[in-house]
Coordinates of C-alpha atoms in Angstrom, one line a residue:
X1490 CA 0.0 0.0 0.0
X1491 CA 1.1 3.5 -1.2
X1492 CA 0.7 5.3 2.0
X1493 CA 2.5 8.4 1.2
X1494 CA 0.3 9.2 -2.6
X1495 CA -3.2 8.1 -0.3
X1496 CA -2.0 10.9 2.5
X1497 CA -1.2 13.0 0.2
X1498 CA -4.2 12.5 -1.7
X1499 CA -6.9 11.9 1.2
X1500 CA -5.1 13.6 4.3
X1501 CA -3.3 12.4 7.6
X1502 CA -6.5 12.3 9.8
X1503 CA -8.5 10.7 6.8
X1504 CA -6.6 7.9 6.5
X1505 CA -5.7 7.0 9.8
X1506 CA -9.4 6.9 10.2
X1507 CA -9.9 4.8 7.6
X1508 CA -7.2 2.4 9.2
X1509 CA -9.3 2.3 12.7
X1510 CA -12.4 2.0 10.9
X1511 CA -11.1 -1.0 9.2
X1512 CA -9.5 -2.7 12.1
X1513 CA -12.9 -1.9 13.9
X1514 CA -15.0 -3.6 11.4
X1515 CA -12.4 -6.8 11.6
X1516 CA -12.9 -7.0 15.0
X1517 CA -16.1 -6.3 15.5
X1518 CA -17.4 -9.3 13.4
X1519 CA -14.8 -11.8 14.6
X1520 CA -15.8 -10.7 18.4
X1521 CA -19.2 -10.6 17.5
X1522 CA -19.0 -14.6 16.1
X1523 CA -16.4 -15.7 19.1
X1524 CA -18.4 -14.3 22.0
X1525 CA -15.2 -13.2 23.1
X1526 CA -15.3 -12.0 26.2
X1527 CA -12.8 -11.2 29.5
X1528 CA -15.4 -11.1 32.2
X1529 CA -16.9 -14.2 31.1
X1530 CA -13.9 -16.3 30.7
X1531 CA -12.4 -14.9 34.0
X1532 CA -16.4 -15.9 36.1
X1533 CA -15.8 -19.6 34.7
X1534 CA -11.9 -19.7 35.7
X1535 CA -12.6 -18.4 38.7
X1536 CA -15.6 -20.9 39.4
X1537 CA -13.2 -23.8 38.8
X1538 CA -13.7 -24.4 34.7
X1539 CA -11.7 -24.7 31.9
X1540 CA -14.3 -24.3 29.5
X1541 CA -15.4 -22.5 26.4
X1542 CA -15.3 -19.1 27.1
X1543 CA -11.5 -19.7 28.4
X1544 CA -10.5 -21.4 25.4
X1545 CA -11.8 -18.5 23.0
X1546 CA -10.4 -15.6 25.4
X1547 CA -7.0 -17.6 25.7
X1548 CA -7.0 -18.2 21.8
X1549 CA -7.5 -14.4 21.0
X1550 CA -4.6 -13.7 23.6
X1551 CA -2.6 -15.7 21.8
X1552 CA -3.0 -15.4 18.4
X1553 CA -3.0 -11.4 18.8
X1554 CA 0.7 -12.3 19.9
X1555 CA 1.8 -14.7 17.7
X1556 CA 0.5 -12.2 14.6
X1557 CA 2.3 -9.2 16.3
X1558 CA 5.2 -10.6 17.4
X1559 CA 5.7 -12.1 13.8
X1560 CA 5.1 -8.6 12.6
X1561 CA 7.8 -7.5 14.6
X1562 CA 10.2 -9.9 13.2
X1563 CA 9.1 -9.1 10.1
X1564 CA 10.3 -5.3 10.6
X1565 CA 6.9 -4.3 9.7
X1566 CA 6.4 -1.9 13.3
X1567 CA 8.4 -1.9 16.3
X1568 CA 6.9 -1.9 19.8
X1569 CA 9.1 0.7 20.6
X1570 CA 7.2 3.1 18.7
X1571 CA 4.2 2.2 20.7
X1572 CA 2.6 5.0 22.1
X1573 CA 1.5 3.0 25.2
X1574 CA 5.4 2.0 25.7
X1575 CA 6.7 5.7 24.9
X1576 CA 5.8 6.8 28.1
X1577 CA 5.8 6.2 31.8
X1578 CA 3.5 3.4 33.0
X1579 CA 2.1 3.0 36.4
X1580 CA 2.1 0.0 38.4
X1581 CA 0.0 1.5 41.3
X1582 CA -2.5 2.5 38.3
X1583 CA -2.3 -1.1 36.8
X1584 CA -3.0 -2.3 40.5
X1585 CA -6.1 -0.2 42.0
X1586 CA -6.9 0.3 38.0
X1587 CA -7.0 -3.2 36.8
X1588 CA -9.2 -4.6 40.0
X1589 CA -11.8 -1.5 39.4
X1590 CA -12.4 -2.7 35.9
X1591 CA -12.1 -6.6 36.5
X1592 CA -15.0 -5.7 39.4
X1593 CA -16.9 -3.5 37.1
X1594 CA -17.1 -5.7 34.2
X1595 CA -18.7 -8.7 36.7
X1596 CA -21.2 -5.9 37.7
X1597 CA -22.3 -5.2 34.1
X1598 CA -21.9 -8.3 32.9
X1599 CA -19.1 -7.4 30.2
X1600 CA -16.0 -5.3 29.6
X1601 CA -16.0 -1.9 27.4
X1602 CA -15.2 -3.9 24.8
X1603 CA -17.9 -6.4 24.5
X1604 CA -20.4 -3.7 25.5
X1605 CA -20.0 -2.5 22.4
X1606 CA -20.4 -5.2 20.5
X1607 CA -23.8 -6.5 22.4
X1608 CA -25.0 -3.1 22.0
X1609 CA -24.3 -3.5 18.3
X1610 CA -26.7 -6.4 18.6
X1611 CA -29.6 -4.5 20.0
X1612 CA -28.4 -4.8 24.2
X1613 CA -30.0 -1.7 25.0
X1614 CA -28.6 -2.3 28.5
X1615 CA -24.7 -2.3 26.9
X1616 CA -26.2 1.5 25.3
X1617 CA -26.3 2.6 27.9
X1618 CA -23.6 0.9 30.2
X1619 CA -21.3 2.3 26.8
X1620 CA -22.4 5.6 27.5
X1621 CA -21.3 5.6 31.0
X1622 CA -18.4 4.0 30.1
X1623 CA -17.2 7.4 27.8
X1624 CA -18.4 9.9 29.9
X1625 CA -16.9 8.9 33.1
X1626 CA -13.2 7.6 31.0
X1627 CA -13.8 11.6 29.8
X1628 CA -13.8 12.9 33.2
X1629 CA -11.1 10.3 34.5
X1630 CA -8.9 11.7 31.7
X1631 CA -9.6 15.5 31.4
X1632 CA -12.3 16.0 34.1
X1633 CA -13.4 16.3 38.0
X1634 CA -11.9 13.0 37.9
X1635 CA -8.4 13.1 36.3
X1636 CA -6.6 14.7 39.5
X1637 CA -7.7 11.7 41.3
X1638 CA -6.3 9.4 38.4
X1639 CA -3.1 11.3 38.5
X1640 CA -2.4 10.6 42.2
X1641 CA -3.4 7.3 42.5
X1642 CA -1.0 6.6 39.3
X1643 CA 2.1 8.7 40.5
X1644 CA 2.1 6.8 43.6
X1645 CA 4.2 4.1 41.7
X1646 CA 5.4 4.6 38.1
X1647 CA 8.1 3.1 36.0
X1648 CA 11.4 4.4 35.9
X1649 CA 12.9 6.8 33.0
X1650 CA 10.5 8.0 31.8
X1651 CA 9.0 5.5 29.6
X1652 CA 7.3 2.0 30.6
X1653 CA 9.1 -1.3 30.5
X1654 CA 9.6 -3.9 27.9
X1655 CA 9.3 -7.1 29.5
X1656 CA 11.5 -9.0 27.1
X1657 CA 14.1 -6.4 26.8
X1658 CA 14.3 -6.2 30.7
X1659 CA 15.3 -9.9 31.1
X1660 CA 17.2 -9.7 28.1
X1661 CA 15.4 -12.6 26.5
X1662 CA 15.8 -12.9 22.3
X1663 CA 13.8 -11.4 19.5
X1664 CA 12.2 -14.9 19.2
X1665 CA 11.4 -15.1 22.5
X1666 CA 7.8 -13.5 22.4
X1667 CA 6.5 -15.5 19.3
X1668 CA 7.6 -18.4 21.2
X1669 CA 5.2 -18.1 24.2
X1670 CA 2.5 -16.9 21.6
X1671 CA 2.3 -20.1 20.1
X1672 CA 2.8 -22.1 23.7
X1673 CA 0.1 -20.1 24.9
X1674 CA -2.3 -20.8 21.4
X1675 CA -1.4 -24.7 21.6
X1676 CA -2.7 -24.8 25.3
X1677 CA -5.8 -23.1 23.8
X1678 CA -6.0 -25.3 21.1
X1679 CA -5.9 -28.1 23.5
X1680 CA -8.3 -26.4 25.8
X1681 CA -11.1 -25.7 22.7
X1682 CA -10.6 -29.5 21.9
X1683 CA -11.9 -30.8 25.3
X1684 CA -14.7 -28.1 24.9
X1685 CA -15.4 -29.6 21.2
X1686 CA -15.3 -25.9 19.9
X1687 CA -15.8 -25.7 15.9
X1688 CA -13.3 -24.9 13.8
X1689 CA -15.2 -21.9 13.1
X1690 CA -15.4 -20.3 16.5
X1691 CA -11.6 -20.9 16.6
X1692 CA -11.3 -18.6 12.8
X1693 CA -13.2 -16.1 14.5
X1694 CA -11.3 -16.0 17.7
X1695 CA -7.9 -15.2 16.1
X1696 CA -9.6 -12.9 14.2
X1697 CA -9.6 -10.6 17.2
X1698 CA -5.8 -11.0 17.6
X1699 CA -5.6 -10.4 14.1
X1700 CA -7.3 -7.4 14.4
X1701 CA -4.7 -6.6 17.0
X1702 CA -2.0 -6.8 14.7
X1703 CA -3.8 -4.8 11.7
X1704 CA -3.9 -1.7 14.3
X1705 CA 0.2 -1.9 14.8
X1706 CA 1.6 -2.0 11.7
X1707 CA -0.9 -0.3 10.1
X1708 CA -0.4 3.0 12.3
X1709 CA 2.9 2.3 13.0
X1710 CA 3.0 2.3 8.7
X1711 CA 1.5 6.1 8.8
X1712 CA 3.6 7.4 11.4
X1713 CA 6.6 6.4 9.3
X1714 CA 5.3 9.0 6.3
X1715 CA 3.0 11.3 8.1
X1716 CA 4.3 15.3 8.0
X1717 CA 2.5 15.3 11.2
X1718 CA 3.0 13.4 14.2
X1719 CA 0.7 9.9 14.4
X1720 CA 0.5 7.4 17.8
X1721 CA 1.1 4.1 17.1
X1722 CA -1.5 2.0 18.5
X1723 CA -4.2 -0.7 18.0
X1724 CA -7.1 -1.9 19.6
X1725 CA -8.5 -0.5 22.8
X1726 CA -12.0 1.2 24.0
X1727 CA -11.3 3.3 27.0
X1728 CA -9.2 6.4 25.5
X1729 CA -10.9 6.0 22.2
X1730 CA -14.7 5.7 23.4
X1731 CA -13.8 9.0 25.2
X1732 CA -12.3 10.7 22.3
X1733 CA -15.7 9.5 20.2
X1734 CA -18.0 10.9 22.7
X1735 CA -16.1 14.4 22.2
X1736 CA -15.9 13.6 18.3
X1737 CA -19.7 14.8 18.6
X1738 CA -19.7 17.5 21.1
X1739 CA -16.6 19.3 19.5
X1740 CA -17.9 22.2 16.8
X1741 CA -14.5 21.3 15.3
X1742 CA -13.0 17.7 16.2
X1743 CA -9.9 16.1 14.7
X1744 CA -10.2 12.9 12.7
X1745 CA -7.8 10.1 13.9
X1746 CA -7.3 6.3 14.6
X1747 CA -9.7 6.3 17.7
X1748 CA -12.5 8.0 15.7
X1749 CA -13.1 5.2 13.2
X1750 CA -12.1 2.5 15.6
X1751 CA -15.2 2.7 17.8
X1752 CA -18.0 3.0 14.8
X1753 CA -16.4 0.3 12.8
X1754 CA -16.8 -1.9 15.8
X1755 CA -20.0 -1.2 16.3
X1756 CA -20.6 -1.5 12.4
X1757 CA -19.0 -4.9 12.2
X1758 CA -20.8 -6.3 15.1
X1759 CA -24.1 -5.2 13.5
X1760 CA -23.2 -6.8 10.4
X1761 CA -22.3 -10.4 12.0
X1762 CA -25.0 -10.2 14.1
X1763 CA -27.7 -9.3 11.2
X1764 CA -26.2 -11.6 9.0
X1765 CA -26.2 -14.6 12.0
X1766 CA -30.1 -13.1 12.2
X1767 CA -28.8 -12.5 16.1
X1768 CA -29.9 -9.5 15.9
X1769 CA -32.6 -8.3 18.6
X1770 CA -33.7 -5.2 21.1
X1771 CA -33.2 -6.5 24.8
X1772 CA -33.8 -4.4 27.5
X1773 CA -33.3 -4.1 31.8
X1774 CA -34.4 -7.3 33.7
X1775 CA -35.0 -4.7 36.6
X1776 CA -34.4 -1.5 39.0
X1777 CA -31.5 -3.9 40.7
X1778 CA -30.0 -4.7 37.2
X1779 CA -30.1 -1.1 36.2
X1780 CA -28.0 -0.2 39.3
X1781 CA -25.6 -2.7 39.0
X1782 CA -24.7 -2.0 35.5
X1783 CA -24.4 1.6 35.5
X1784 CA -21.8 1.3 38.6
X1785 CA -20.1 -1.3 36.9
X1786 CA -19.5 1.1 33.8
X1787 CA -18.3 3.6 36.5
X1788 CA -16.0 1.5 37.9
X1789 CA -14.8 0.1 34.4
X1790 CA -14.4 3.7 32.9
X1791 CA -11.9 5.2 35.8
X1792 CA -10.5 1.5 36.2
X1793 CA -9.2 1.5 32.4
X1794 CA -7.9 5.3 32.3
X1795 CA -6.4 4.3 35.4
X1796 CA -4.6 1.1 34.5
X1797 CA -3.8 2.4 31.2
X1798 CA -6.2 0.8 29.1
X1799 CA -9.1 -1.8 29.0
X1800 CA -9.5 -5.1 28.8
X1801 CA -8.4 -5.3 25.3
X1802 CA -6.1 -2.2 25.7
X1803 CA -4.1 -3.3 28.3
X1804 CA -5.7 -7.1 28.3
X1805 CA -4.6 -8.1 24.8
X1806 CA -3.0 -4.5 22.6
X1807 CA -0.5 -3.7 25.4
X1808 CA 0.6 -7.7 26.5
X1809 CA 1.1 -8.8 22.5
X1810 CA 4.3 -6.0 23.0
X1811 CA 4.9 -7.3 26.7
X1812 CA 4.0 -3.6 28.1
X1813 CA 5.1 -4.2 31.7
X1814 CA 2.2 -2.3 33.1
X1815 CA -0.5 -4.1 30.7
X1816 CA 0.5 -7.4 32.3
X1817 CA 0.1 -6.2 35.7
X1818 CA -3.3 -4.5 35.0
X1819 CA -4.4 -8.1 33.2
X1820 CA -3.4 -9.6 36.1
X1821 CA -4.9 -7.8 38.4
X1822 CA -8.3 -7.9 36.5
X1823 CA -8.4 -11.5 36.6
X1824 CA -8.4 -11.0 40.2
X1825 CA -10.8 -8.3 40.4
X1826 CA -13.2 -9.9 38.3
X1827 CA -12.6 -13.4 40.0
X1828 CA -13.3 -12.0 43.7
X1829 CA -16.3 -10.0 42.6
X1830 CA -18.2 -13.0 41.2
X1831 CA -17.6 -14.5 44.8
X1832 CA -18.5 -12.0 46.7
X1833 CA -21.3 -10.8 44.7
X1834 CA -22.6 -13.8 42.4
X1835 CA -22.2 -16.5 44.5
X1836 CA -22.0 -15.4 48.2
X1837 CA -23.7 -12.3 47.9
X1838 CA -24.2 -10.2 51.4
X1839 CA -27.2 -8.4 51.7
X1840 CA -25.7 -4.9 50.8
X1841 CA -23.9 -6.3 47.7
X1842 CA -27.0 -8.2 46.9
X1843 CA -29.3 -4.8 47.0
X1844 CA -26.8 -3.3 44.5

């Protein structure tokens, strides 16, 4: 691809979103036909199971490695030139961060990520749970809520400046990172088999980590012949579902990645789910189901600006370049998420039980 004649011909902003648009639609349909999901692979975990939604999450974890990492190798990007490894990461944000979102994606019943593609589907609840999602990531970034972000996260951040490359810390070979990407796909592979999960579930599945890798190198491509400066990222929904939200409130707003990620999400969802003939309104169960998910969107909205991303941001984006902070922040969602669905699922108390 020509990228210098179609900047020069469609302009910077254009193009790069074009690029998110196109990555969005790619993952939208393969997440969409997967039923990939975080909160739902970390409830069965925790609850004892190797199961389905396990296999799927683990494949997409994976296979978003493997594809980077082999684009890596292939000198098509470098992770260096990763926005989210550019600057300083926090580990007390990937802490308090990660265990706010894994607890508010138990509470509404999905991360940022699959809200949008449920509400793609006609999940009226996701709407709205989406919309709190944005506005309260907005105010955890630049509003009431973003000096509170800024202490939490400078109580522990990474030294010099910048965040830290996991492989390049322990001095482990180029190699090294596709390596565990395909360990970690064969034990999904073997996990999928015991679930008897078709062949085309598994397509679909690394077709989110494939999605992954189309964000990279495609922006990292632009960057390379841009006049103007252009991040290098890929998928994530916490910075990007703010910076959509403002995209219609601005009287002048600026096109980039972020701005065509979210609708072509949304648009490829739809599309999978129409074409599947998924597609239909559902609405509140109830008062106490209302409650529950708009506090877990809170939670979920500060949690991700917090840890530094989302459950795909930080969850699958950041750990496919072995972001030291993103691993951390998985980590510590699993947990989160796990602890919650005790507490509140399965041994609720009668004040968790009334929210």
């Amino acid at each position: 691809m020509d990228f210098i004649t179609l900047l020069d011909t469609v302009g910077e902003g254009r193009v790069a979103a074009l690029m998110g648009l196109l990555c969005g639609v790619v993952f939208g349909v393969a997440a969409q036909r997967s039923a990939f999901c975080l909160r739902a692979a970390a409830v069965e975990f925790g609850r004892g199971a190797m199961g389905p939604r396990v296999a799927v999450w683990l494949l997409c974890f994976s296979t978003a490695m493997v594809w980077v990492q082999s684009a890596q190798l292939l000198g098509l990007f470098h992770g260096s030139e990763a926005r989210m490894m550019a600057v300083p990461g926090s580990w007390s944000g990937a802490i308090i961060g990660g265990l706010m979102f894994g607890a508010g994606m138990v509470l509404a019943r999905g991360c940022s990520g699959r809200m949008l593609v449920l509400a793609a589907t006609g999940n009226l609840r996701s709407v709205m749970a989406g919309l709190i999602f944005a506005v309260v990531a907005q105010m955890s970034l630049h509003g009431w809520l973003a000096p509170l972000r800024q202490n939490l996260a400078a109580l522990w951040v990474t030294p010099g400046g910048a965040n830290v490359n996991l492989l390049a810390n322990l001095r482990l070979p180029d190699w090294t990172g596709l390596a565990l990407g395909l360990g970690f796909a064969a034990t999904a592979l073997v996990v999928a088999r015991r679930n008897r999960i078709s062949a085309r579930t598994l397509v679909f599945a690394s077709g989110v980590g494939f999605a992954v890798a189309m964000g990279w190198v495609l922006t990292a491509q632009i960057a390379r012949v841009a006049f103007e400066p252009v991040s290098v990222t890929s998928m994530t929904f916490s910075g990007p579902s703010a910076t959509t939200l403002m995209f219609f409130l601005e009287p002048a707003p600026a096109l980039g990645f972020d701005v065509g990620l979210v609708p072509g999400v949304f648009l490829g969802a739809f599309l999978a789910a129409a074409w599947a003939r998924e597609f239909r309104f559902q609405g509140f169960e109830g008062e106490r189901q209302m409650r529950r998910s708009m506090l877990g969107a809170g939670l979920m909205g500060f949690g991700a600006m917090l840890a530094g991303g989302c459950a795909i941001g930080a969850g699958v984006t950041g750990t496919s370049i072995f972001v030291g902070t993103a691993w951390l922040a998985l980590l510590c969602m699993w947990i989160g998420a796990m602890l919650t669905d005790f507490l509140v699922d399965r041994n609720p108390r009668p004040a968790l039980a009334a929210a």
